[in-house]
Short mmCIF file of C-alpha atoms in Angstrom, two decimals:
data_model
loop_
_atom_site.label_atom_id
_atom_site.label_comp_id
_atom_site.label_asym_id
_atom_site.label_seq_id
_atom_site.Cartn_x
_atom_site.Cartn_y
_atom_site.Cartn_z
CA UNK L 1 21.24 -10.43 15.97
CA UNK L 2 20.24 -11.80 12.09
CA UNK L 3 18.72 -9.92 10.16
CA UNK L 4 15.37 -11.17 10.53
CA UNK L 5 15.31 -9.23 14.33
CA UNK L 6 16.04 -6.34 13.27
CA UNK L 7 13.59 -5.97 11.04
CA UNK L 8 10.34 -7.35 14.03
CA UNK L 9 12.16 -4.62 15.78
CA UNK L 10 11.76 -1.79 12.82
CA UNK L 11 8.02 -3.11 12.30
CA UNK L 12 7.51 -2.54 16.38
CA UNK L 13 9.35 0.40 16.31
CA UNK L 14 6.93 1.65 12.63
CA UNK L 15 3.91 0.64 14.75
CA UNK L 16 4.82 2.90 18.06
CA UNK L 17 4.27 5.97 15.05
CA UNK L 18 -0.27 4.99 15.31
CA UNK L 19 -1.06 7.85 17.00
CA UNK L 20 0.47 10.57 15.37
CA UNK L 21 -1.84 9.41 11.78
CA UNK L 22 -5.04 8.06 13.33
CA UNK L 23 -8.05 9.03 16.48
CA UNK L 24 -9.55 6.82 18.98
CA UNK L 25 -9.62 3.95 16.29
CA UNK L 26 -6.07 3.65 14.96
CA UNK L 27 -5.32 3.37 19.00
CA UNK L 28 -7.72 0.32 19.83
CA UNK L 29 -6.87 -1.32 16.69
CA UNK L 30 -3.67 -0.81 17.79
CA UNK L 31 -3.49 -1.43 20.99
CA UNK L 32 -5.34 -5.68 20.46
CA UNK L 33 -2.82 -5.49 17.20
CA UNK L 34 0.03 -5.58 19.78
CA UNK L 35 -1.66 -7.34 22.93
CA UNK L 36 -2.22 -10.34 20.14
CA UNK L 37 1.89 -10.13 18.65
CA UNK L 38 2.72 -11.03 22.60
CA UNK L 39 0.78 -13.71 22.58
CA UNK L 40 1.82 -14.77 19.72
CA UNK L 41 5.24 -14.10 20.15
CA UNK L 42 4.75 -15.35 23.58
CA UNK L 43 2.75 -18.91 22.26
CA UNK L 44 6.22 -19.37 19.81
CA UNK L 45 8.16 -19.21 22.70
CA UNK L 46 5.93 -22.72 23.80
CA UNK L 47 4.66 -23.79 20.62
CA UNK L 48 7.51 -23.20 18.13
CA UNK L 49 10.82 -23.13 19.95
CA UNK L 50 10.05 -26.81 21.66
CA UNK L 51 7.32 -28.39 20.11
CA UNK L 52 4.69 -28.11 22.69
CA UNK L 53 1.57 -26.94 21.39
CA UNK L 54 0.13 -25.14 24.65
CA UNK L 55 -3.23 -24.12 25.06
CA UNK L 56 -3.04 -22.89 28.85
CA UNK L 57 -2.27 -19.15 26.12
CA UNK L 58 -6.26 -17.89 27.54
CA UNK L 59 -5.84 -19.22 31.19
CA UNK L 60 -2.68 -17.61 31.84
CA UNK L 61 -4.32 -14.08 30.14
CA UNK L 62 -7.49 -13.90 32.34
CA UNK L 63 -6.08 -15.06 35.18
CA UNK L 64 -3.12 -11.82 35.18
CA UNK L 65 -6.10 -10.11 34.69
CA UNK L 66 -7.60 -10.83 37.69
CA UNK L 67 -4.78 -10.95 39.95
CA UNK L 68 -4.00 -6.74 38.71
CA UNK L 69 -7.23 -5.77 38.97
CA UNK L 70 -7.28 -6.79 42.45
CA UNK L 71 -4.67 -5.14 42.88
CA UNK L 72 -5.29 -2.03 41.81
CA UNK L 73 -8.72 -2.24 43.37
CA UNK L 74 -6.64 -2.25 46.55
CA UNK L 75 -4.89 0.94 45.90
CA UNK L 76 -1.59 -0.61 44.65
CA UNK L 77 0.05 1.18 41.11
CA UNK L 78 -0.02 0.33 37.71
CA UNK L 79 3.09 -0.04 37.30
CA UNK L 80 3.87 -2.52 39.92
CA UNK L 81 0.82 -4.52 40.10
CA UNK L 82 2.01 -5.80 36.25
CA UNK L 83 5.88 -5.90 37.80
CA UNK L 84 4.22 -8.05 39.96
CA UNK L 85 1.65 -10.15 38.26
CA UNK L 86 4.63 -10.59 35.80
CA UNK L 87 7.00 -12.08 38.00
CA UNK L 88 3.93 -14.75 40.01
CA UNK L 89 3.06 -15.91 36.29
CA UNK L 90 6.16 -16.93 35.41
CA UNK L 91 6.69 -18.00 39.01
CA UNK L 92 2.92 -20.36 38.31
CA UNK L 93 3.52 -20.82 34.44
CA UNK L 94 6.86 -22.98 35.42
CA UNK L 95 5.77 -24.88 38.50
CA UNK L 96 3.07 -26.50 36.18
CA UNK L 97 4.89 -26.59 33.88
CA UNK L 98 7.64 -28.75 35.17
CA UNK L 99 4.21 -31.65 36.16
CA UNK L 100 2.57 -31.13 33.09
CA UNK L 101 4.95 -31.08 30.07
CA UNK L 102 5.88 -34.59 31.43
CA UNK L 103 3.46 -35.22 29.55
CA UNK L 104 3.92 -35.09 24.93
CA UNK L 105 1.95 -33.76 21.69
CA UNK L 106 -2.33 -34.46 22.91
CA UNK L 107 -2.08 -35.80 26.25
CA UNK L 108 -0.08 -32.10 26.41
CA UNK L 109 -2.47 -30.14 24.80
CA UNK L 110 -5.69 -31.37 26.54
CA UNK L 111 -3.85 -30.97 30.35
CA UNK L 112 -2.64 -27.40 28.88
CA UNK L 113 -6.25 -26.48 27.48
CA UNK L 114 -7.87 -27.54 30.99
CA UNK L 115 -6.13 -25.48 32.71
CA UNK L 116 -7.74 -22.42 30.98
CA UNK L 117 -11.67 -24.65 33.37
CA UNK L 118 -9.80 -25.26 36.55
CA UNK L 119 -8.86 -21.03 36.51
CA UNK L 120 -11.90 -20.51 35.01
CA UNK L 121 -13.51 -21.83 38.02
CA UNK L 122 -11.30 -20.24 41.17
CA UNK L 123 -11.79 -17.49 39.75
CA UNK L 124 -15.80 -17.86 40.12
CA UNK L 125 -15.84 -19.46 43.14
CA UNK L 126 -13.99 -17.08 44.65
CA UNK L 127 -16.65 -14.01 44.89
CA UNK L 128 -15.67 -11.90 47.85
CA UNK L 129 -12.37 -11.31 46.00
CA UNK L 130 -13.01 -11.33 42.15
CA UNK L 131 -16.72 -10.95 42.16
CA UNK L 132 -17.46 -13.97 41.30
CA UNK L 133 -20.02 -14.59 37.75
CA UNK L 134 -20.96 -10.95 38.94
CA UNK L 135 -17.49 -8.73 37.52
CA UNK L 136 -14.64 -6.72 38.34
CA UNK L 137 -14.97 -3.30 38.44
CA UNK L 138 -11.33 -1.73 38.03
CA UNK L 139 -10.95 1.74 38.72
CA UNK L 140 -9.41 4.45 36.37
CA UNK L 141 -5.50 4.09 36.26
CA UNK L 142 -4.60 7.55 33.96
CA UNK L 143 -8.33 9.45 34.48
CA UNK L 144 -7.18 12.30 31.69
CA UNK L 145 -9.52 11.50 29.40
CA UNK L 146 -10.53 9.19 26.89
CA UNK L 147 -8.31 10.09 23.43
CA UNK L 148 -4.97 10.71 26.62
CA UNK L 149 -6.29 7.53 28.15
CA UNK L 150 -6.69 5.65 25.08
CA UNK L 151 -2.80 6.65 23.96
CA UNK L 152 -1.51 5.94 27.42
CA UNK L 153 -2.78 1.35 27.41
CA UNK L 154 -1.55 1.80 23.88
CA UNK L 155 1.45 2.21 24.66
CA UNK L 156 1.68 0.07 27.73
CA UNK L 157 0.54 -2.06 25.35
CA UNK L 158 3.00 -1.35 22.84
CA UNK L 159 6.35 -1.72 25.67
CA UNK L 160 5.38 -5.18 26.80
CA UNK L 161 5.33 -5.99 22.90
CA UNK L 162 9.00 -4.02 22.71
CA UNK L 163 9.45 -6.52 25.65
CA UNK L 164 8.88 -9.55 25.37
CA UNK L 165 10.28 -9.35 21.67
CA UNK L 166 13.21 -8.44 22.84
CA UNK L 167 12.89 -11.47 25.55
CA UNK L 168 12.48 -13.76 22.29
CA UNK L 169 15.74 -12.46 20.48
CA UNK L 170 17.84 -13.44 23.39
CA UNK L 171 16.07 -16.84 24.21
CA UNK L 172 16.15 -16.98 20.15
CA UNK L 173 20.17 -16.87 20.13
CA UNK L 174 20.86 -17.98 23.52
CA UNK L 175 22.03 -21.79 25.20
CA UNK L 176 18.38 -21.91 26.48
CA UNK L 177 17.48 -21.72 22.24
CA UNK L 178 19.32 -24.39 21.71
CA UNK L 179 17.91 -26.61 23.74
CA UNK L 180 14.94 -25.59 23.05
CA UNK L 181 15.24 -26.47 19.19
CA UNK L 182 16.76 -30.07 20.50
CA UNK L 183 13.91 -31.90 22.52
CA UNK L 184 12.08 -29.64 19.07
CA UNK L 185 13.75 -32.85 17.71
CA UNK L 186 14.11 -35.48 19.70
CA UNK L 187 13.84 -34.65 23.83
CA UNK L 188 14.64 -38.75 24.14
CA UNK L 189 17.90 -37.85 22.69
CA UNK L 190 18.20 -34.09 23.75
CA UNK L 191 17.89 -36.18 27.34
CA UNK L 192 20.87 -38.27 26.89
CA UNK L 193 22.80 -36.52 25.93
CA UNK L 194 22.48 -34.60 28.83
CA UNK L 195 20.22 -31.80 28.34
CA UNK L 196 17.68 -30.98 31.52
CA UNK L 197 14.77 -31.07 29.16
CA UNK L 198 12.30 -30.09 32.50
CA UNK L 199 13.94 -27.43 33.39
CA UNK L 200 14.32 -25.79 30.05
CA UNK L 201 10.88 -26.64 29.46
CA UNK L 202 9.68 -25.36 32.22
CA UNK L 203 11.70 -21.77 31.92
CA UNK L 204 9.73 -21.78 28.20
CA UNK L 205 6.59 -22.39 29.87
CA UNK L 206 6.81 -20.13 32.19
CA UNK L 207 8.61 -17.24 29.23
CA UNK L 208 5.13 -17.83 27.41
CA UNK L 209 2.62 -16.81 30.55
CA UNK L 210 4.43 -14.27 32.46
CA UNK L 211 3.85 -11.24 29.30
CA UNK L 212 0.55 -13.02 28.19
CA UNK L 213 -0.02 -12.23 32.13
CA UNK L 214 1.11 -8.89 31.72
CA UNK L 215 -1.00 -7.97 28.75
CA UNK L 216 -4.79 -9.46 30.47
CA UNK L 217 -3.35 -6.44 33.54
CA UNK L 218 -3.38 -3.31 31.19
CA UNK L 219 -6.36 -5.45 29.04
CA UNK L 220 -8.44 -5.60 32.66
CA UNK L 221 -6.81 -1.73 33.80
CA UNK L 222 -8.43 -0.09 30.02
CA UNK L 223 -11.74 -1.87 29.84
CA UNK L 224 -12.25 -1.06 33.57
CA UNK L 225 -14.31 -3.91 34.03
CA UNK L 226 -14.04 -8.29 33.57
CA UNK L 227 -15.07 -11.24 34.12
CA UNK L 228 -14.40 -14.45 33.60
CA UNK L 229 -16.22 -15.32 30.74
CA UNK L 230 -14.82 -12.32 28.88
CA UNK L 231 -10.91 -13.15 30.29
CA UNK L 232 -11.37 -16.62 30.09
CA UNK L 233 -12.15 -16.98 26.60
CA UNK L 234 -10.36 -19.99 24.41
CA UNK L 235 -10.07 -18.00 21.81
CA UNK L 236 -7.46 -16.68 22.81
CA UNK L 237 -5.79 -20.23 22.98
CA UNK L 238 -6.38 -20.72 19.75
CA UNK L 239 -6.17 -16.79 18.13
CA UNK L 240 -1.72 -17.46 18.86
CA UNK L 241 -1.53 -20.81 17.64
CA UNK L 242 -3.10 -19.09 13.87
CA UNK L 243 -1.24 -16.45 14.18
CA UNK L 244 2.00 -18.28 13.44
CA UNK L 245 0.87 -20.45 11.33
CA UNK L 246 -0.26 -18.10 9.63
CA UNK L 247 3.60 -16.37 9.79
CA UNK L 248 5.42 -18.97 9.87
CA UNK L 249 6.05 -21.58 13.33
CA UNK L 250 9.07 -20.62 15.01
CA UNK L 251 9.99 -17.63 13.50
CA UNK L 252 9.85 -14.44 15.94
CA UNK L 253 9.41 -11.98 12.89
CA UNK L 254 6.68 -14.01 11.34
CA UNK L 255 4.63 -15.02 14.24
CA UNK L 256 4.03 -11.03 14.59
CA UNK L 257 3.48 -10.66 11.44
CA UNK L 258 0.65 -13.28 11.07
CA UNK L 259 -0.81 -12.00 14.28
CA UNK L 260 -1.03 -8.13 12.56
CA UNK L 261 -2.17 -9.28 9.31
CA UNK L 262 -4.95 -12.07 11.54
CA UNK L 263 -6.11 -8.64 13.05
CA UNK L 264 -6.36 -7.07 9.97
CA UNK L 265 -7.88 -9.73 8.34
CA UNK L 266 -10.89 -9.70 11.99
CA UNK L 267 -11.27 -6.22 11.97
CA UNK L 268 -12.43 -6.49 7.77
CA UNK L 269 -14.44 -9.28 7.80
CA UNK L 270 -16.30 -7.88 11.10
CA UNK L 271 -17.07 -4.87 8.99
CA UNK L 272 -18.27 -6.77 5.57
CA UNK L 273 -19.62 -9.61 7.27
CA UNK L 274 -21.45 -9.05 10.87
CA UNK L 275 -23.83 -12.25 10.75
CA UNK L 276 -21.58 -14.44 9.63
CA UNK L 277 -18.45 -12.87 10.48
CA UNK L 278 -16.36 -16.04 12.82
CA UNK L 279 -17.43 -18.33 9.85
CA UNK L 280 -15.70 -15.95 6.45
CA UNK L 281 -12.56 -15.61 9.10
CA UNK L 282 -12.02 -18.94 9.15
CA UNK L 283 -12.70 -20.75 5.35
CA UNK L 284 -10.20 -18.07 4.59
CA UNK L 285 -8.35 -18.53 7.07
CA UNK L 286 -7.88 -22.09 6.21
CA UNK L 287 -7.72 -20.96 2.62
CA UNK L 288 -4.80 -19.32 3.70
CA UNK L 289 -3.09 -22.27 5.28
CA UNK L 290 -3.95 -24.80 2.21
CA UNK L 291 -1.97 -22.01 -0.12
CA UNK L 292 0.79 -20.85 2.27
CA UNK L 293 1.56 -24.07 4.65
CA UNK L 294 4.78 -22.43 5.76
CA UNK L 295 3.45 -19.34 6.69
CA UNK L 296 4.37 -15.46 5.45
CA UNK L 297 8.01 -16.15 6.20
CA UNK L 298 8.30 -18.90 3.34
CA UNK L 299 7.32 -16.09 0.90
CA UNK L 300 11.16 -14.97 1.03
CA UNK L 301 12.58 -18.67 0.04
CA UNK L 302 9.79 -19.44 -2.76
CA UNK L 303 11.22 -15.78 -4.18
CA UNK L 304 15.13 -17.72 -3.81
CA UNK L 305 14.32 -20.83 -5.42
CA UNK L 306 12.40 -19.26 -8.11
CA UNK L 307 14.74 -16.87 -8.87
CA UNK L 308 17.82 -20.43 -9.00
CA UNK L 309 15.37 -22.52 -10.87
CA UNK L 310 15.39 -18.55 -12.95
CA UNK L 311 19.70 -18.93 -12.66
#
């Protein structure tokens, strides 16, 4: 385990102390921060390690939200529903990845984006099961008051973030991570030396979907009501890419820092420029990427280079 991985785990451990210092608002922001970090870490597996620009995050987030919501409405406990959602998301995404990941570059990006609309239409038309456009009401999971409810879901999302970070770190130092790095650099050469690129990419796509699906399940249980326009929002596919670029593509520590910075900017801009917050946030992101094209993680290298030049 590298120092960057240790720093990532320390950073996530610090986030766990948030309920000691803040009220319901801090818990809401903390829950969203953990959810965004899960998005960024999950996207990094297929986008950062393998180099495939996936836009399928919103598709698996929405699917996980509805899968968990339906199971909860049938009387299944939250832990069992989340475990089932995680496994189902992994298997479904791995099967889809075996087909979609035969495409490359822009073609794969468009194909992954189409998954969002396909799943949204399926949910809209399965009215008896999902409520269709009317949405789905989800029963309370904890039922212990507003603050206790917020604390419960904060730690639920934080626990999923810890699990996601541990798996992503394990992938980055494993044979799978090495294989994905080879695929990103030259997939044809990787195939020629005997690497099973299809299997590696399918596993990466499954891992990028399963934690996002479980995050969708926790989100659905947290808000108690979901509808297709909310959980299949295309911004859920765009934001992880921006977070990864802001933090540093391919670095687990960088993408989590990027997720936290993005959420901070989003909150500040929303409070001060409520009418034009999307435009202001977009300009800030562009400026940040212009002056820091390799993300936050490149700051230490810039400082190191200045020291070398000074010597």
